[in-house]
mmCIF file of C-alpha atoms and ligand atoms in Angstrom:
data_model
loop_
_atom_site.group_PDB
_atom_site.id
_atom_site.type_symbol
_atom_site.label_atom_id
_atom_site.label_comp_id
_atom_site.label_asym_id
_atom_site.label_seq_id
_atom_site.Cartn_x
_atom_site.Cartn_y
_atom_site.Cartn_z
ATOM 1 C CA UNK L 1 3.339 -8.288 34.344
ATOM 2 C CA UNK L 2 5.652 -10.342 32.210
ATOM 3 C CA UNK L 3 3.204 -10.796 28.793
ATOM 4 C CA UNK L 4 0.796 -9.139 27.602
ATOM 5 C CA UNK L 5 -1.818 -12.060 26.028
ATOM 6 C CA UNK L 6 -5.245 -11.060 26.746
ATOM 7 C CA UNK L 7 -7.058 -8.470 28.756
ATOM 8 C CA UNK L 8 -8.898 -10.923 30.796
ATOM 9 C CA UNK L 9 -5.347 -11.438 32.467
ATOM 10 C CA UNK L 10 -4.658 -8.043 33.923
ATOM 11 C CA UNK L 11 -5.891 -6.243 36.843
ATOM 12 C CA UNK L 12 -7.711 -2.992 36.924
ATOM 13 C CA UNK L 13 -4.775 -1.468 39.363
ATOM 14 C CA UNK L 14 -2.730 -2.984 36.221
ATOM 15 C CA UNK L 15 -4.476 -1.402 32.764
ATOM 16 C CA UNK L 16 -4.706 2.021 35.114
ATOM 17 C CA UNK L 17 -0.874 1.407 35.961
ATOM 18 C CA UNK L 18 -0.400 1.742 32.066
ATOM 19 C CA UNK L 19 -2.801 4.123 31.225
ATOM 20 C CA UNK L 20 -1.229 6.494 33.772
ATOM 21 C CA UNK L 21 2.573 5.716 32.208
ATOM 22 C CA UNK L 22 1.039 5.896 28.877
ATOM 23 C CA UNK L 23 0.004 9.506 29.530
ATOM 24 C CA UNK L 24 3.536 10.480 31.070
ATOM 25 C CA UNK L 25 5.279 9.288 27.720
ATOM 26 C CA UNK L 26 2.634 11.117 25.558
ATOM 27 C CA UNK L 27 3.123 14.070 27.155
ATOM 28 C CA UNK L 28 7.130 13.894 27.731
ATOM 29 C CA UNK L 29 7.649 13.167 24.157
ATOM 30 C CA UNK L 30 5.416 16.091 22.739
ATOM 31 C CA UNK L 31 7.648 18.006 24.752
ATOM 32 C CA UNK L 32 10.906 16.225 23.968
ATOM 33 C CA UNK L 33 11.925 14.592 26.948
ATOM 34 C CA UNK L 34 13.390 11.197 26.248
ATOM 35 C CA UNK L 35 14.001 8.310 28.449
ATOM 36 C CA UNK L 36 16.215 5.501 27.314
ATOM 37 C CA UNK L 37 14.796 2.796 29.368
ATOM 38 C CA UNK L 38 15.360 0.198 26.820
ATOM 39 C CA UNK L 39 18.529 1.019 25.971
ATOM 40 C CA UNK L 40 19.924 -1.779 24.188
ATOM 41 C CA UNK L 41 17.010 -4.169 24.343
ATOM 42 C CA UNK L 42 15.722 -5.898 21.236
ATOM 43 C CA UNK L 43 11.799 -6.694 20.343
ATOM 44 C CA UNK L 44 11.263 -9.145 17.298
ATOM 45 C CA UNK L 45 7.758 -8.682 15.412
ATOM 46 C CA UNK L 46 6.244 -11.492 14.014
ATOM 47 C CA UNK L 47 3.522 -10.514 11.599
ATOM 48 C CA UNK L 48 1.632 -13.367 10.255
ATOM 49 C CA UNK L 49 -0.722 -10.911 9.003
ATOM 50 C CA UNK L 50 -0.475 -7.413 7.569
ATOM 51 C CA UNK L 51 -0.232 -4.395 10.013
ATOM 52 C CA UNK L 52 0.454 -0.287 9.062
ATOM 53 C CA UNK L 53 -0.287 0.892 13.163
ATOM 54 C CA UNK L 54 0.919 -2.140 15.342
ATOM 55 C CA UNK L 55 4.177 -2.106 13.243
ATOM 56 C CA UNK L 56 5.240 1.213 12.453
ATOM 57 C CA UNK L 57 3.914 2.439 16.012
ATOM 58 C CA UNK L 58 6.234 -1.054 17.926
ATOM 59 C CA UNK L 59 9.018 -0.215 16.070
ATOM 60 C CA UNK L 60 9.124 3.784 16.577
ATOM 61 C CA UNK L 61 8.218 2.826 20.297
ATOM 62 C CA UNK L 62 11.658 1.010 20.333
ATOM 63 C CA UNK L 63 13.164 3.780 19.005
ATOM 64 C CA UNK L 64 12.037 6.035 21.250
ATOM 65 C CA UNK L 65 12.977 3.883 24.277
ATOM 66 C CA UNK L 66 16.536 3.481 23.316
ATOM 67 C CA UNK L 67 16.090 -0.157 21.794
ATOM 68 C CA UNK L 68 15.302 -1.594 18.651
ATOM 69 C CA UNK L 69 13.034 -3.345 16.762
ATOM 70 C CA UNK L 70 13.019 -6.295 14.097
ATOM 71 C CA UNK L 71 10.262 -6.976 11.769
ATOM 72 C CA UNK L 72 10.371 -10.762 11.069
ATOM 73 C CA UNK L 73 7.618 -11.328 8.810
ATOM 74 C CA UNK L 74 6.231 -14.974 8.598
ATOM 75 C CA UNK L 75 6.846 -15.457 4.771
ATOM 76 C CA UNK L 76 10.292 -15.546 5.683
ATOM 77 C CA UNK L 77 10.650 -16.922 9.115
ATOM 78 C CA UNK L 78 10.890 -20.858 9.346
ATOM 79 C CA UNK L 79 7.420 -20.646 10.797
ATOM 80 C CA UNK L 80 6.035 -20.266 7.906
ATOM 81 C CA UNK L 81 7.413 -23.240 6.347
ATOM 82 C CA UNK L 82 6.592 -25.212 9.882
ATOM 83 C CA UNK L 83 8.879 -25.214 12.463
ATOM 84 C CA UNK L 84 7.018 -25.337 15.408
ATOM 85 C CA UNK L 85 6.338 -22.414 17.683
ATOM 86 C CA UNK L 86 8.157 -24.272 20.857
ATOM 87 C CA UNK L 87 11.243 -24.660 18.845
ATOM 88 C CA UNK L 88 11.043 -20.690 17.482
ATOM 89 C CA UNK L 89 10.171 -19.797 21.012
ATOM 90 C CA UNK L 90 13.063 -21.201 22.568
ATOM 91 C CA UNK L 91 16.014 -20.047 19.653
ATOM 92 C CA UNK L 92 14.326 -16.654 19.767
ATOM 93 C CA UNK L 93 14.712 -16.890 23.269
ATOM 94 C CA UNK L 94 18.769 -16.628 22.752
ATOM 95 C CA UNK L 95 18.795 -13.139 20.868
ATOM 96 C CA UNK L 96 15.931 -11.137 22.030
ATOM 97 C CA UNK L 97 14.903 -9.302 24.608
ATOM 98 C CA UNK L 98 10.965 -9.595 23.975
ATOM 99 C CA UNK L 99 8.808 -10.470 21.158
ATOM 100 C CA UNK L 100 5.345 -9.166 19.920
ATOM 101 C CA UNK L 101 3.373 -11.701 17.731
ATOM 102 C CA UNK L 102 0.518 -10.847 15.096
ATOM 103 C CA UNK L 103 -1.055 -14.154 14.151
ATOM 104 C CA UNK L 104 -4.666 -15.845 13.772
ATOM 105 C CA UNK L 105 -4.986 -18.470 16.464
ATOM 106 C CA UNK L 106 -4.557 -17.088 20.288
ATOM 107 C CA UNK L 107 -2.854 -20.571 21.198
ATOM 108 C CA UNK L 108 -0.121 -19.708 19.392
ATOM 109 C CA UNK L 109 0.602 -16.640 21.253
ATOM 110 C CA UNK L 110 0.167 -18.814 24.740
ATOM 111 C CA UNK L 111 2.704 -21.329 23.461
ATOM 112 C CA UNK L 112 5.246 -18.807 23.009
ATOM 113 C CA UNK L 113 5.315 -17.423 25.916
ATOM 114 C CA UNK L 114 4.450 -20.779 27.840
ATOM 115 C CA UNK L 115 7.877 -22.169 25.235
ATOM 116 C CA UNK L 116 9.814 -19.246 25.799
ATOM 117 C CA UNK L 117 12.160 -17.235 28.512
ATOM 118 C CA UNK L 118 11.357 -13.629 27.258
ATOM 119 C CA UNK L 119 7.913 -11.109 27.714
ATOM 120 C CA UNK L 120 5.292 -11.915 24.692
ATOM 121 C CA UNK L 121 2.851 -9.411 23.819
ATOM 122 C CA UNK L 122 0.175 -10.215 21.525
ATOM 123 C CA UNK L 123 -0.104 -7.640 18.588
ATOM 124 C CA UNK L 124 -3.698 -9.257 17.517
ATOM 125 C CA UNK L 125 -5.257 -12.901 17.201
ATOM 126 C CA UNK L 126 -8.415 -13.934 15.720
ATOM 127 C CA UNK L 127 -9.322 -14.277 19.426
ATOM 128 C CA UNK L 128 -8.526 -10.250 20.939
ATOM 129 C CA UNK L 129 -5.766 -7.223 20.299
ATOM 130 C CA UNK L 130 -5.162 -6.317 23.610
ATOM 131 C CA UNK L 131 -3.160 -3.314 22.479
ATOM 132 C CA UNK L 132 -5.437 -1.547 20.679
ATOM 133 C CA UNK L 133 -7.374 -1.379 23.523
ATOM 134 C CA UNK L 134 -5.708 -0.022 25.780
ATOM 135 C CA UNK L 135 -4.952 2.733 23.394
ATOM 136 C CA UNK L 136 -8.511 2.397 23.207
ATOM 137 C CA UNK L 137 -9.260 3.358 26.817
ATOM 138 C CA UNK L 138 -6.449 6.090 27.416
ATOM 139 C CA UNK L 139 -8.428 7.741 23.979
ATOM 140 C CA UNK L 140 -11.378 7.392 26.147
ATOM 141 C CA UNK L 141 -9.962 8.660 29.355
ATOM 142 C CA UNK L 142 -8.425 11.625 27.498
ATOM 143 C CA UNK L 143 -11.524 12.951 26.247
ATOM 144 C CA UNK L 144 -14.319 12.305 29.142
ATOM 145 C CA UNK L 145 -12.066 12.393 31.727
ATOM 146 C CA UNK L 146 -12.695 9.563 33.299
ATOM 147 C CA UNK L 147 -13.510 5.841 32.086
ATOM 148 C CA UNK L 148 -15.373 4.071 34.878
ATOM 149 C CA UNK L 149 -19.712 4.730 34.662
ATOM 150 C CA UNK L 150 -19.443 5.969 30.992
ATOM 151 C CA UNK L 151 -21.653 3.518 28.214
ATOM 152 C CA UNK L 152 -19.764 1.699 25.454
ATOM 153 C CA UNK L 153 -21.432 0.625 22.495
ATOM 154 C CA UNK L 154 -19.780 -1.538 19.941
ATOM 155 C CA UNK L 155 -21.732 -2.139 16.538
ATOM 156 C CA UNK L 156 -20.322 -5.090 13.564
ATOM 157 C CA UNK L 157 -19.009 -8.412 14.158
ATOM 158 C CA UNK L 158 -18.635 -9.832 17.105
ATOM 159 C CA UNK L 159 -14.433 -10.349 16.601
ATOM 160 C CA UNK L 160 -11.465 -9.864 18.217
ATOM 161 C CA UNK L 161 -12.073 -6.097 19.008
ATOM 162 C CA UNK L 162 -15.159 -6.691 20.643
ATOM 163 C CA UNK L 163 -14.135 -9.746 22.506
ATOM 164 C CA UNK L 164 -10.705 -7.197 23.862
ATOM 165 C CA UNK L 165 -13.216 -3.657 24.227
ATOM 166 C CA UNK L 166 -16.010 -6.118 26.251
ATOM 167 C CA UNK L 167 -13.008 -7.083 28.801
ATOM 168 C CA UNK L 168 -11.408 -3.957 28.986
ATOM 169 C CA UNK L 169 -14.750 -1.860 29.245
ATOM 170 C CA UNK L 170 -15.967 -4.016 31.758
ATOM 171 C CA UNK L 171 -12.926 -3.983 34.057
ATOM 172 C CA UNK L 172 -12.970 -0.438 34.057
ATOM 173 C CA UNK L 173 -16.146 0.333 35.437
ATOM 174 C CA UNK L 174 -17.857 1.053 32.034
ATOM 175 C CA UNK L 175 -21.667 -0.595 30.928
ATOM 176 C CA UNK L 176 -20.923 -2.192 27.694
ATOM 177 C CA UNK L 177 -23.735 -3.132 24.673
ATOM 178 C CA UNK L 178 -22.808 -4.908 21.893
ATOM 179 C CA UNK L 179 -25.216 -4.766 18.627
ATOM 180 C CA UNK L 180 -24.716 -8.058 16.142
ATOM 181 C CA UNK L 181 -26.208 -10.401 13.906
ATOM 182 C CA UNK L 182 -27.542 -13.209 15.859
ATOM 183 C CA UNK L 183 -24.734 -15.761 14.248
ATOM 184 C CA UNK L 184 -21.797 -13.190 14.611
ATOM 185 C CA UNK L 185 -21.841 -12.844 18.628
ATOM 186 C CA UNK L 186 -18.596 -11.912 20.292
ATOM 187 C CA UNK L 187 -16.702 -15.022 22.405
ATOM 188 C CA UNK L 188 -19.488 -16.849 24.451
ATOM 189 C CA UNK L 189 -17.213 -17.128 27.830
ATOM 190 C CA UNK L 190 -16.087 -13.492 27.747
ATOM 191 C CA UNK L 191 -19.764 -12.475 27.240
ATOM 192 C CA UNK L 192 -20.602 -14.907 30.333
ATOM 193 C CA UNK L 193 -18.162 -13.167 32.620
ATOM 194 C CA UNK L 194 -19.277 -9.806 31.233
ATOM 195 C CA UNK L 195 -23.314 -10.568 32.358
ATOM 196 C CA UNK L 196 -22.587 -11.428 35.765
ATOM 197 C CA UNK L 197 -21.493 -8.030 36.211
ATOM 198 C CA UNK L 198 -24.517 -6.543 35.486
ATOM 199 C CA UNK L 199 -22.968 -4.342 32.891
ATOM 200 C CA UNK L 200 -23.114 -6.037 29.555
ATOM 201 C CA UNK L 201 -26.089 -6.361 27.185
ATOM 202 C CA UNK L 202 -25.713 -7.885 23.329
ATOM 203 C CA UNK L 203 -28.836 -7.447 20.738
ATOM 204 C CA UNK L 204 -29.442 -7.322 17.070
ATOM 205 C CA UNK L 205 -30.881 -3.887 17.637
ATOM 206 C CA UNK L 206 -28.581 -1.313 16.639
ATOM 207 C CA UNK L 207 -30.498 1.606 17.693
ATOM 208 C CA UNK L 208 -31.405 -0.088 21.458
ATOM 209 C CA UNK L 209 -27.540 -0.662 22.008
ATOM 210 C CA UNK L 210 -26.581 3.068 20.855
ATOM 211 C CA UNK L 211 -29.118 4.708 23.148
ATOM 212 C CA UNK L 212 -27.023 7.148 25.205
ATOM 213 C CA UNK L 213 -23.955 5.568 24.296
ATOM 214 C CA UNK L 214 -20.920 7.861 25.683
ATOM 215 C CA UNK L 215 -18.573 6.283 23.082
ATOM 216 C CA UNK L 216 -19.633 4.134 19.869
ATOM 217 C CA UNK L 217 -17.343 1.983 18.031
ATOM 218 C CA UNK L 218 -16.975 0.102 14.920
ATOM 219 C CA UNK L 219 -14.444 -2.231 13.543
ATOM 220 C CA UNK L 220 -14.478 -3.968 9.848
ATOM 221 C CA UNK L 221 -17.306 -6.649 8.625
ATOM 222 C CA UNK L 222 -14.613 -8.961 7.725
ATOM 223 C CA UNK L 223 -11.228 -9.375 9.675
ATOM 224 C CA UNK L 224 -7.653 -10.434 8.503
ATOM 225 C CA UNK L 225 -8.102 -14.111 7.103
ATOM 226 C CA UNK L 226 -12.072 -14.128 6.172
ATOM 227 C CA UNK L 227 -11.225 -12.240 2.813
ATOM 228 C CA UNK L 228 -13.451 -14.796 1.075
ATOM 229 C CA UNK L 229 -16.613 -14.171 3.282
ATOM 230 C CA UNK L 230 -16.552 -10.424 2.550
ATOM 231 C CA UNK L 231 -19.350 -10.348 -0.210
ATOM 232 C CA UNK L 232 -21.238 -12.260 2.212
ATOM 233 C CA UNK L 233 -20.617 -10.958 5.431
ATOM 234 C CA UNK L 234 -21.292 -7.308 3.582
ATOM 235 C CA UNK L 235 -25.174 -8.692 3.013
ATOM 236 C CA UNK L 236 -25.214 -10.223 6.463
ATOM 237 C CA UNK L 237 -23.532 -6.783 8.074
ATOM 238 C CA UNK L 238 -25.835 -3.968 6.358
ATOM 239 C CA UNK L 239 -27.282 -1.550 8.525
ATOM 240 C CA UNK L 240 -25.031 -2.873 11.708
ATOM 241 C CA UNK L 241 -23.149 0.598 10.709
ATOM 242 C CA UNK L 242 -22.358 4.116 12.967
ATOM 243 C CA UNK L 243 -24.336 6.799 10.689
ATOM 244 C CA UNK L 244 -26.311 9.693 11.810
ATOM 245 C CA UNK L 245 -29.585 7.822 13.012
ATOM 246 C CA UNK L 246 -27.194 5.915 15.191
ATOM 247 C CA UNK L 247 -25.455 9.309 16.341
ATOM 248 C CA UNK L 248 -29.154 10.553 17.148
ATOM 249 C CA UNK L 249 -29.624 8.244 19.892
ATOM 250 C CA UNK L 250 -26.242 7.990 21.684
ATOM 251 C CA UNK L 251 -25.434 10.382 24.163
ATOM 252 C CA UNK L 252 -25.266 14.608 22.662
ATOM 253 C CA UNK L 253 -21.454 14.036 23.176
ATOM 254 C CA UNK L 254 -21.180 10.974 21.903
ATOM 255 C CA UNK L 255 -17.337 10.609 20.477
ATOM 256 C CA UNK L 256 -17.204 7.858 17.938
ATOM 257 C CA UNK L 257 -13.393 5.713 17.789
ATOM 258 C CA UNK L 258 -12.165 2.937 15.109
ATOM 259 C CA UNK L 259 -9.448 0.721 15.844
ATOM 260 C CA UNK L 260 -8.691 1.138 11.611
ATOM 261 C CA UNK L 261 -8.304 0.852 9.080
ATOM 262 C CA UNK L 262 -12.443 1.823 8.100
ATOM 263 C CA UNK L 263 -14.357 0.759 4.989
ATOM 264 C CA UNK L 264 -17.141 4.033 4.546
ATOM 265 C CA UNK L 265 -20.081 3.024 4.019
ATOM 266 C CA UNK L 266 -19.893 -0.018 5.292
ATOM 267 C CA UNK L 267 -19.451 0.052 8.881
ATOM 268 C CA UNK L 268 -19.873 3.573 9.292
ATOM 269 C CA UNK L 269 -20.690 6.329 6.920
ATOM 270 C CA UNK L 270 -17.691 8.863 5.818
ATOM 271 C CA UNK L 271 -20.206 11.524 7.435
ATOM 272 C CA UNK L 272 -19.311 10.276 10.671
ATOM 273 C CA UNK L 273 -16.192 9.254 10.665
ATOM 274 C CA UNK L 274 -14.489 12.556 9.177
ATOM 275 C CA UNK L 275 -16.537 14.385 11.993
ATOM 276 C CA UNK L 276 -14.844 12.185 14.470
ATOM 277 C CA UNK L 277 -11.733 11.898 12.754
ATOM 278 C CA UNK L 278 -10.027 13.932 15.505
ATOM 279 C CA UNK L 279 -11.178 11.241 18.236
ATOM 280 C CA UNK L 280 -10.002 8.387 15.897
ATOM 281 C CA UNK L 281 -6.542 9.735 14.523
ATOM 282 C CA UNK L 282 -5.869 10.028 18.558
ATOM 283 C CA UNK L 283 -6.906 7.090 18.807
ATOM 284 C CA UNK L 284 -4.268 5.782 16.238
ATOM 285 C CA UNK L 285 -1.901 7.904 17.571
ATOM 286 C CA UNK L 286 -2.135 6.891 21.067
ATOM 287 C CA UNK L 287 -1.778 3.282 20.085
ATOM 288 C CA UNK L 288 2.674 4.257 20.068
ATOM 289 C CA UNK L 289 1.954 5.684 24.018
ATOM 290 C CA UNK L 290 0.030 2.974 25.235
ATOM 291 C CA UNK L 291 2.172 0.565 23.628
ATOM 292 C CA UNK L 292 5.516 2.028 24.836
ATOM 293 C CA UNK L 293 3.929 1.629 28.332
ATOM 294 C CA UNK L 294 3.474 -2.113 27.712
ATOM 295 C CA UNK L 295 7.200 -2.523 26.684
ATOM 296 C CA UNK L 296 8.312 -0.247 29.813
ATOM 297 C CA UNK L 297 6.200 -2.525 31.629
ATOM 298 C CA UNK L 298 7.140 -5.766 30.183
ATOM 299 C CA UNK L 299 10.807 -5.163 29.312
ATOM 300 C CA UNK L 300 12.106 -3.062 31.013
HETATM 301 N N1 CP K 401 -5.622 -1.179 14.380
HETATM 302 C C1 CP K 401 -4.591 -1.933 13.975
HETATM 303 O O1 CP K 401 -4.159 -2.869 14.648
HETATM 304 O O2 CP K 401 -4.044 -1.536 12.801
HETATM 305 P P1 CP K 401 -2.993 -2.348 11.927
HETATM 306 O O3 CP K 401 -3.700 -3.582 11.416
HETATM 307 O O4 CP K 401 -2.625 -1.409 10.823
HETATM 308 O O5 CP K 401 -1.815 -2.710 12.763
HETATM 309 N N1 NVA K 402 -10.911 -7.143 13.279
HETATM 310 C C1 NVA K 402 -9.840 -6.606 12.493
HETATM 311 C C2 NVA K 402 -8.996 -5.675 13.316
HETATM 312 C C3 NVA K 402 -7.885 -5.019 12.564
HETATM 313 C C4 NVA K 402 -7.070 -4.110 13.435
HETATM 314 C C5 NVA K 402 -8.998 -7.739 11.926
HETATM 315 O O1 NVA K 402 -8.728 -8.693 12.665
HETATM 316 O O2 NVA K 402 -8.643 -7.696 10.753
#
């Protein structure tokens, strides 16, 4: 694997490949067993959006690897002021060992690493966040024990999370539902590939897509960039939210996860979340192991 740009371009044998090294590295750093496979390797961050997880948890997982991270934020990189990505690609090419990208459109990321000679891993587009997901899916694994034949249900907008948990769920055996407005569907091709499997349903009926749901998940009304739709989407959104009616219907051990940061009361009700706030500060945590898989993986 040399990026990491979408889901949809790794393998099963691949995602289990890091969910297996993603456990090792949990568990040998709880215990304080360190590995220096990075040891000096550098990872730039681009954030052309804001981040508190994908940044602090990149940067520690640099640290913890024996490399080191640089944040280059996009007010202050040329980018910003329009140097194009092929020429940033190929001088950032010259210092660094690998660079992780938060932007808006996913054609960016591609150019980069199409542009560039060094690994790429997207940190979230408007298009998927790879990464969380696969924190996603070891927080899964962890706590049912196994990932393949358990039901996902994902209730809000149809965005980049549920266009990354629909590819990821589906390639790892789960049955995934999707509950949405009509207009606010997730990516049309990814649901396309996710039907022919059999596996994938998407309504505007949040209670239908919740019944016996293993794990239910929720992600913001309005994403990074559609700041101006909030007050609208917030009308549009109402009752597409995880509360206790929803919780009545999933599965008895139903285990609820966020990819954060949560608005309460709006797409799911402070009830529920501080009852699951074990499963979803995991979750977070687990986003630094999975992560410092990907790097092993992509870096090393
Ligand atoms: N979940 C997530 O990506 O969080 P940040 O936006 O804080 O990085
Ligand atoms: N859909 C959200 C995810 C944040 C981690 C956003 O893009 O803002």
């Amino acid at each position: 694997m040399k990026h990491l740009l979408k889901l949809m371009d790794l393998s099963k044998e691949e995602i289990d490949e890091i969910l297996d090294t993603a456990d090792k590295l949990k568990y040998e750093k709880k215990n304080g067993i360190t590995h220096h496979i990075l040891k000096g390797k550098t990872l730039g961050m681009i954030f052309e959006k804001s981040s508190t997880r994908t940044r602090v948890s990149f940067e520690v997982g640099m640290y913890d690897l024996g490399g080191a991270a640089l944040f280059l934020s996009s007010r202050d990189l040329q980018i910003g002021r329009g140097e194009p990505v092929q020429d940033t690609a190929r001088v950032l090419s010259r210092y660094l060992d690998g660079i992780m990208i938060r932007t808006f459109a996913q054609e960016e990321v591609e150019s980069l690493a199409s542009c560039g000679q060094i690994p790429v891993i997207n940190g979230l587009t408007d298009y998927c966040h790879p990464c969380q997901v696969l924190a996603d899916l070891m927080t899964i694994r962890e706590y049912k024990g196994e990932i393949s034949g358990k039901k996902l249900c994902y209730i809000g907008d149809g965005n980049n999370m549920t266009n990354s948990l629909i590819v990821g769920g589906i390639k790892m055996g789960m049955t995934v539902s999707v509950a949405c407005p009509k207009d606010y569907a997730p990516d049309a091709e990814i649901m396309k590939w996710a039907e022919a499997t059999g596996r994938f349903t998407c309504t505007d009926n949040v209670l239908e897509a919740a019944k016996d749901a293993d794990v239910l998940y929720t992600d913001v009304w309005a994403s990074m960039g559609q700041e101006d739709e909030a007050a609208m989407r917030r009308e549009i959104f109402k009752g597409y939210q995880i509360n206790r009616d929803v919780m009545n219907v999933a599965a008895k051990d139903a285990m609820v996860l966020h990819c954060l940061p949560a608005h309460r009361e709006e797409e799911i009700t402070a009830e529920v979340f501080e009852e699951h706030a074990a499963e979803i500060f995991d979750e977070a945590e687990n986003r630094l192991h999975a992560q410092k898989a990907v790097l092993v993986k992509c870096l090393a």
